[in-house]
Amino acid sequence: MGNTMLQDIVTSEKTAFLAHCRKVRGLSNNSVCAYEQDIAAFLAFIRQGDQKHALNGQLVLDYLDHLKRERNHKHATIRRRLVTLRAFATWLRKAGRVGEDPFAGLEIDLRPPNRLPRPVEWVDVRTMLKADGGTLSTASSGMPAFSSELHPLSRTTGLAIKLMVSTGVRVGELTQIKLSNISNDGYRIRIHGKGSKERNVYIGNLDLRTELQHIKWQASRIEHDGDYPASQQPSTTPDKRSGGGFEFLHKPAILIPRVTPHRFRHSAATFLIEEGVDIRFVQRLLGHASIATTEIYTRVSDTALMRAINNADTLGKMLSEFT
């Protein structure tokens, strides 16, 4: 199979494969977009240079080496690129466009390294929310109202952080929240998660519930498209595909390095477990299919362990018998 022929096959079958992922497999828009990016990366690889490529095991190994050495991708990105390529290769075989399974006989370890999640520390979350300055006041109508001096971007960012820290929603799930997903009392939010799975998350903080109530009340008075609450401009909504960063986190005054939205999800799980919430409830809140995924948060912080040891103080209790 020549280089040009493989390019033509990938290009011609890409659209049908992505449509299959969306309509038949029921993957979310974010997942389909990720698949599209992965196929584009593979297509760019086979287009480079004059070397002729065939979709076989050697090409997979060459591509793996390219991702590691030339692109210097992280393990998670490499794993996703190869998982997508394997799914696409299976699709091509079933469509009769390639004859062999390029992954047959290959021993590629795609398991992620055992790295602990890195939550944003409690004090750093407080610093960021303080810098955001989002406060509620009471309007003459008796309903809570935001300060008129508060910029919409700052308001949206602060609300996003509060929601992620308190519920552990993924940033991709956050951007899909619509006003109709929020209960009238602001206590429950319906989340559309990975693989089109739905779950409810609950708001334990009274101030945040009041804030969500206000957003629904405010939207009922004006025309609203039902998108992410408090986002008056589409560009102010954090987007997973654009890197998932919040603008104000990059201001020099906020000296907190490498804070990404997903770390707030780690924070939510860690804080809840440290406060003694049953791990099964945390699993359900985060939408983990397996409790083994949630268990990793029990090893993240020593705070709960230190508190338990201090409260127990077994040595002190033993020695007190002699005094």
XYZ file of C-alpha atoms in Angstrom:
323
model
C 0.000 0.000 0.000
C 1.565 3.281 -1.098
C 1.809 6.429 0.931
C -0.739 8.305 -1.192
C -3.145 5.360 -1.129
C -3.095 5.151 2.673
C -3.662 8.898 2.913
C -6.659 8.600 0.584
C -8.126 5.725 2.597
C -7.757 7.574 5.919
C -9.186 10.776 4.455
C -12.159 9.095 2.767
C -13.128 6.883 5.713
C -12.592 9.417 8.501
C -15.999 11.079 8.190
C -17.910 7.783 8.169
C -15.938 6.513 11.184
C -16.637 9.645 13.223
C -20.339 9.468 12.298
C -20.385 5.848 13.486
C -18.795 6.876 16.794
C -21.384 9.588 17.303
C -24.556 7.835 16.165
C -23.947 4.134 16.810
C -21.493 4.112 19.707
C -23.165 7.141 21.284
C -19.946 9.000 22.077
C -20.186 12.583 23.288
C -19.216 15.539 21.109
C -16.027 16.011 23.120
C -15.022 12.379 22.555
C -15.728 12.589 18.824
C -13.709 15.812 18.586
C -10.819 14.071 20.366
C -11.032 11.161 17.891
C -10.978 13.635 15.010
C -7.851 15.310 16.388
C -6.167 11.919 16.843
C -6.873 10.870 13.253
C -5.630 14.234 12.000
C -2.383 13.693 13.937
C -1.921 10.249 12.354
C -2.686 11.641 8.912
C -0.079 14.368 9.390
C 2.455 11.682 10.348
C 1.960 9.560 7.223
C 2.062 12.655 5.020
C 5.497 13.737 6.149
C 8.551 12.808 4.130
C 8.809 10.669 1.014
C 8.610 7.305 2.765
C 5.826 5.018 1.571
C 3.616 3.686 4.373
C 1.464 0.602 4.783
C -0.914 0.201 7.697
C 0.928 -2.575 9.507
C 2.657 -3.273 12.799
C 5.871 -1.532 11.779
C 3.962 1.665 10.971
C 2.312 1.554 14.403
C 5.724 1.228 16.073
C 7.138 4.059 13.933
C 4.174 6.220 14.882
C 4.668 5.392 18.565
C 8.329 6.407 18.304
C 7.294 9.609 16.521
C 4.863 10.517 19.308
C 7.473 9.870 21.983
C 10.619 11.344 20.461
C 9.568 13.943 17.908
C 6.293 15.160 19.370
C 7.357 14.569 22.987
C 3.769 13.863 23.979
C 2.786 12.871 27.490
C 1.828 9.275 28.235
C -1.907 10.032 28.353
C -1.841 11.679 24.909
C 0.154 8.820 23.364
C -2.234 6.293 24.831
C -5.254 8.135 23.436
C -3.647 8.481 19.990
C -2.990 4.723 19.791
C -6.391 3.731 21.198
C -8.035 5.871 18.521
C -5.796 4.420 15.808
C -6.666 0.878 16.914
C -10.416 1.649 16.790
C -10.017 3.288 13.368
C -7.961 0.346 12.057
C -10.707 -2.053 13.174
C -13.236 0.098 11.320
C -11.076 0.023 8.155
C -10.756 -3.772 8.319
C -14.529 -4.224 8.655
C -15.010 -1.846 5.721
C -12.598 -3.951 3.648
C -10.135 -1.098 3.163
C -7.181 -2.836 4.836
C -6.389 -6.519 5.054
C -4.526 -7.025 8.319
C -4.775 -5.944 11.913
C -1.768 -3.634 12.401
C -1.874 -4.213 16.164
C -1.816 -8.030 15.937
C 1.173 -9.463 17.772
C 2.316 -6.096 19.111
C 3.086 -5.816 22.802
C 2.544 -2.157 23.627
C 1.978 -1.266 27.256
C -0.703 1.413 27.241
C -1.346 1.350 30.962
C -0.915 4.787 32.537
C 1.830 5.223 35.137
C 0.762 5.092 38.770
C 0.709 8.809 39.454
C -1.290 10.353 42.247
C -3.760 13.110 41.346
C -2.613 16.643 42.150
C -5.490 18.558 43.748
C -5.459 22.320 44.135
C -4.791 22.943 47.801
C -7.544 24.368 49.994
C -5.654 27.608 50.637
C -5.020 28.104 46.905
C -8.713 27.684 46.078
C -9.540 30.339 48.685
C -6.908 32.657 47.178
C -8.335 32.278 43.680
C -11.932 32.821 44.769
C -10.888 35.860 46.785
C -9.090 37.275 43.731
C -12.197 36.583 41.655
C -14.172 38.828 43.993
C -17.563 37.268 43.272
C -19.912 38.438 46.008
C -23.661 38.569 46.313
C -25.696 41.509 47.543
C -29.442 41.959 47.921
C -31.340 43.951 45.344
C -34.371 46.092 46.106
C -36.574 43.270 44.834
C -35.322 41.062 47.652
C -33.598 38.713 45.219
C -29.809 38.324 45.427
C -27.899 40.318 42.833
C -24.307 40.502 41.696
C -22.336 43.707 42.111
C -22.571 45.776 38.933
C -18.821 46.299 39.072
C -18.131 42.595 38.647
C -16.924 41.695 35.154
C -18.895 38.836 33.460
C -15.689 36.855 32.847
C -14.718 37.060 36.506
C -18.233 36.069 37.544
C -18.268 33.086 35.205
C -14.813 31.944 36.281
C -15.654 32.147 39.964
C -18.871 30.192 39.481
C -17.034 27.556 37.422
C -14.425 27.038 40.143
C -17.080 26.786 42.857
C -19.028 24.201 40.866
C -15.965 22.084 40.090
C -14.629 22.181 43.654
C -17.990 21.372 45.237
C -19.259 18.754 42.765
C -16.168 17.403 40.984
C -17.678 17.853 37.515
C -15.309 17.587 34.567
C -14.685 20.797 32.625
C -16.306 19.217 29.554
C -19.401 18.448 31.639
C -19.368 21.949 33.095
C -19.566 23.605 29.685
C -22.602 21.472 28.804
C -24.693 22.557 31.814
C -27.874 24.334 30.756
C -30.325 26.258 32.877
C -32.880 23.493 32.447
C -30.423 21.086 34.101
C -30.493 23.092 37.351
C -33.349 22.546 39.800
C -35.357 25.595 40.820
C -33.929 25.531 44.332
C -30.357 25.331 42.990
C -29.761 22.120 44.931
C -29.508 19.585 42.085
C -27.784 19.710 38.690
C -28.284 17.096 35.985
C -24.908 16.261 34.411
C -24.351 14.706 30.977
C -21.157 12.727 31.517
C -18.804 10.512 29.559
C -20.368 8.021 27.198
C -23.681 9.904 27.309
C -24.196 8.754 30.915
C -26.268 11.051 33.096
C -26.024 11.625 36.839
C -27.159 14.126 39.455
C -24.768 16.234 41.512
C -25.861 18.166 44.573
C -24.873 21.565 45.941
C -24.219 21.472 49.678
C -23.294 25.145 50.027
C -26.244 27.465 50.688
C -24.556 30.516 49.131
C -23.832 28.632 45.900
C -27.416 27.368 45.774
C -28.617 30.952 46.173
C -26.288 31.999 43.365
C -27.719 29.358 41.029
C -31.269 30.345 42.008
C -30.453 33.927 41.134
C -29.063 32.933 37.738
C -32.280 31.063 36.901
C -34.389 33.950 38.164
C -32.369 36.461 36.163
C -32.574 34.335 32.989
C -36.347 34.060 33.326
C -36.580 37.857 32.949
C -34.540 38.056 29.745
C -34.057 36.107 26.551
C -31.563 33.298 27.142
C -30.293 30.477 24.936
C -30.053 27.986 27.811
C -26.292 27.592 27.657
C -23.843 27.549 30.560
C -25.249 29.804 33.315
C -23.826 33.305 33.770
C -21.930 33.103 30.481
C -23.003 36.248 28.711
C -20.406 35.789 25.980
C -19.620 32.376 24.461
C -15.897 33.136 24.583
C -15.991 33.450 28.376
C -16.946 29.814 28.828
C -13.907 27.622 29.570
C -13.431 25.159 26.697
C -11.770 21.793 27.142
C -10.549 21.730 23.549
C -8.839 25.120 23.838
C -6.700 23.991 26.752
C -9.265 24.399 29.494
C -7.638 27.448 31.071
C -9.362 30.297 32.876
C -8.075 33.721 31.935
C -7.697 35.204 35.405
C -5.537 32.298 36.581
C -2.801 33.547 34.299
C -2.606 37.018 35.811
C 0.752 37.684 37.524
C -1.018 38.405 40.822
C -2.124 34.787 41.068
C 1.141 32.987 41.773
C -0.194 29.438 41.550
C 1.663 27.459 38.861
C 0.122 24.851 36.561
C -3.459 25.096 37.806
C -5.675 23.336 35.274
C -9.457 22.898 35.530
C -9.189 19.125 35.993
C -7.217 19.638 39.184
C -10.342 21.152 40.760
C -12.049 17.776 40.180
C -9.199 16.142 42.112
C -9.704 18.737 44.840
C -13.407 17.954 45.154
C -12.756 14.255 45.679
C -9.864 14.827 48.090
C -11.729 17.401 50.223
C -14.829 15.187 50.512
C -12.864 12.098 51.536
C -10.870 14.128 54.065
C -14.171 15.306 55.546
C -15.257 11.695 56.025
C -17.702 11.323 53.118
C -18.167 7.641 52.208
C -16.051 6.727 49.186
C -19.099 5.147 47.508
C -20.850 8.539 47.564
C -17.753 10.200 46.108
C -17.682 7.570 43.354
C -21.276 8.333 42.443
C -20.710 12.090 42.552
C -17.710 11.897 40.201
C -19.370 9.408 37.864
C -16.633 6.771 38.135
C -17.607 3.406 36.676
C -15.283 1.583 39.077
C -14.662 2.364 42.732
C -11.000 1.473 42.114
C -10.706 4.775 40.238
C -12.056 6.656 43.242
C -9.856 4.819 45.743
C -6.755 6.619 44.508
C -7.974 9.766 46.284
C -7.643 8.024 49.627
C -3.868 8.086 49.103
C -3.534 11.692 47.970
C -3.415 13.575 51.252
C -2.258 12.795 54.785
C -4.598 15.374 56.329
C -7.312 12.909 57.328
C -4.687 10.435 58.550
C -2.995 13.041 60.738
C -6.356 14.121 62.173
C -7.284 10.520 63.007
C -3.886 9.816 64.593
C -4.028 12.989 66.683
C -7.532 12.178 67.877
C -6.619 8.598 68.712
C -3.278 9.340 70.466
C -3.032 5.748 71.680
C 0.353 6.308 73.333
C -0.960 9.282 75.287
C -3.916 7.258 76.539
C -1.643 4.437 77.658
C 0.760 6.750 79.476
C -2.079 8.623 81.171
C -2.781 5.510 83.224
C 0.550 6.013 84.990
C -0.065 9.645 85.948
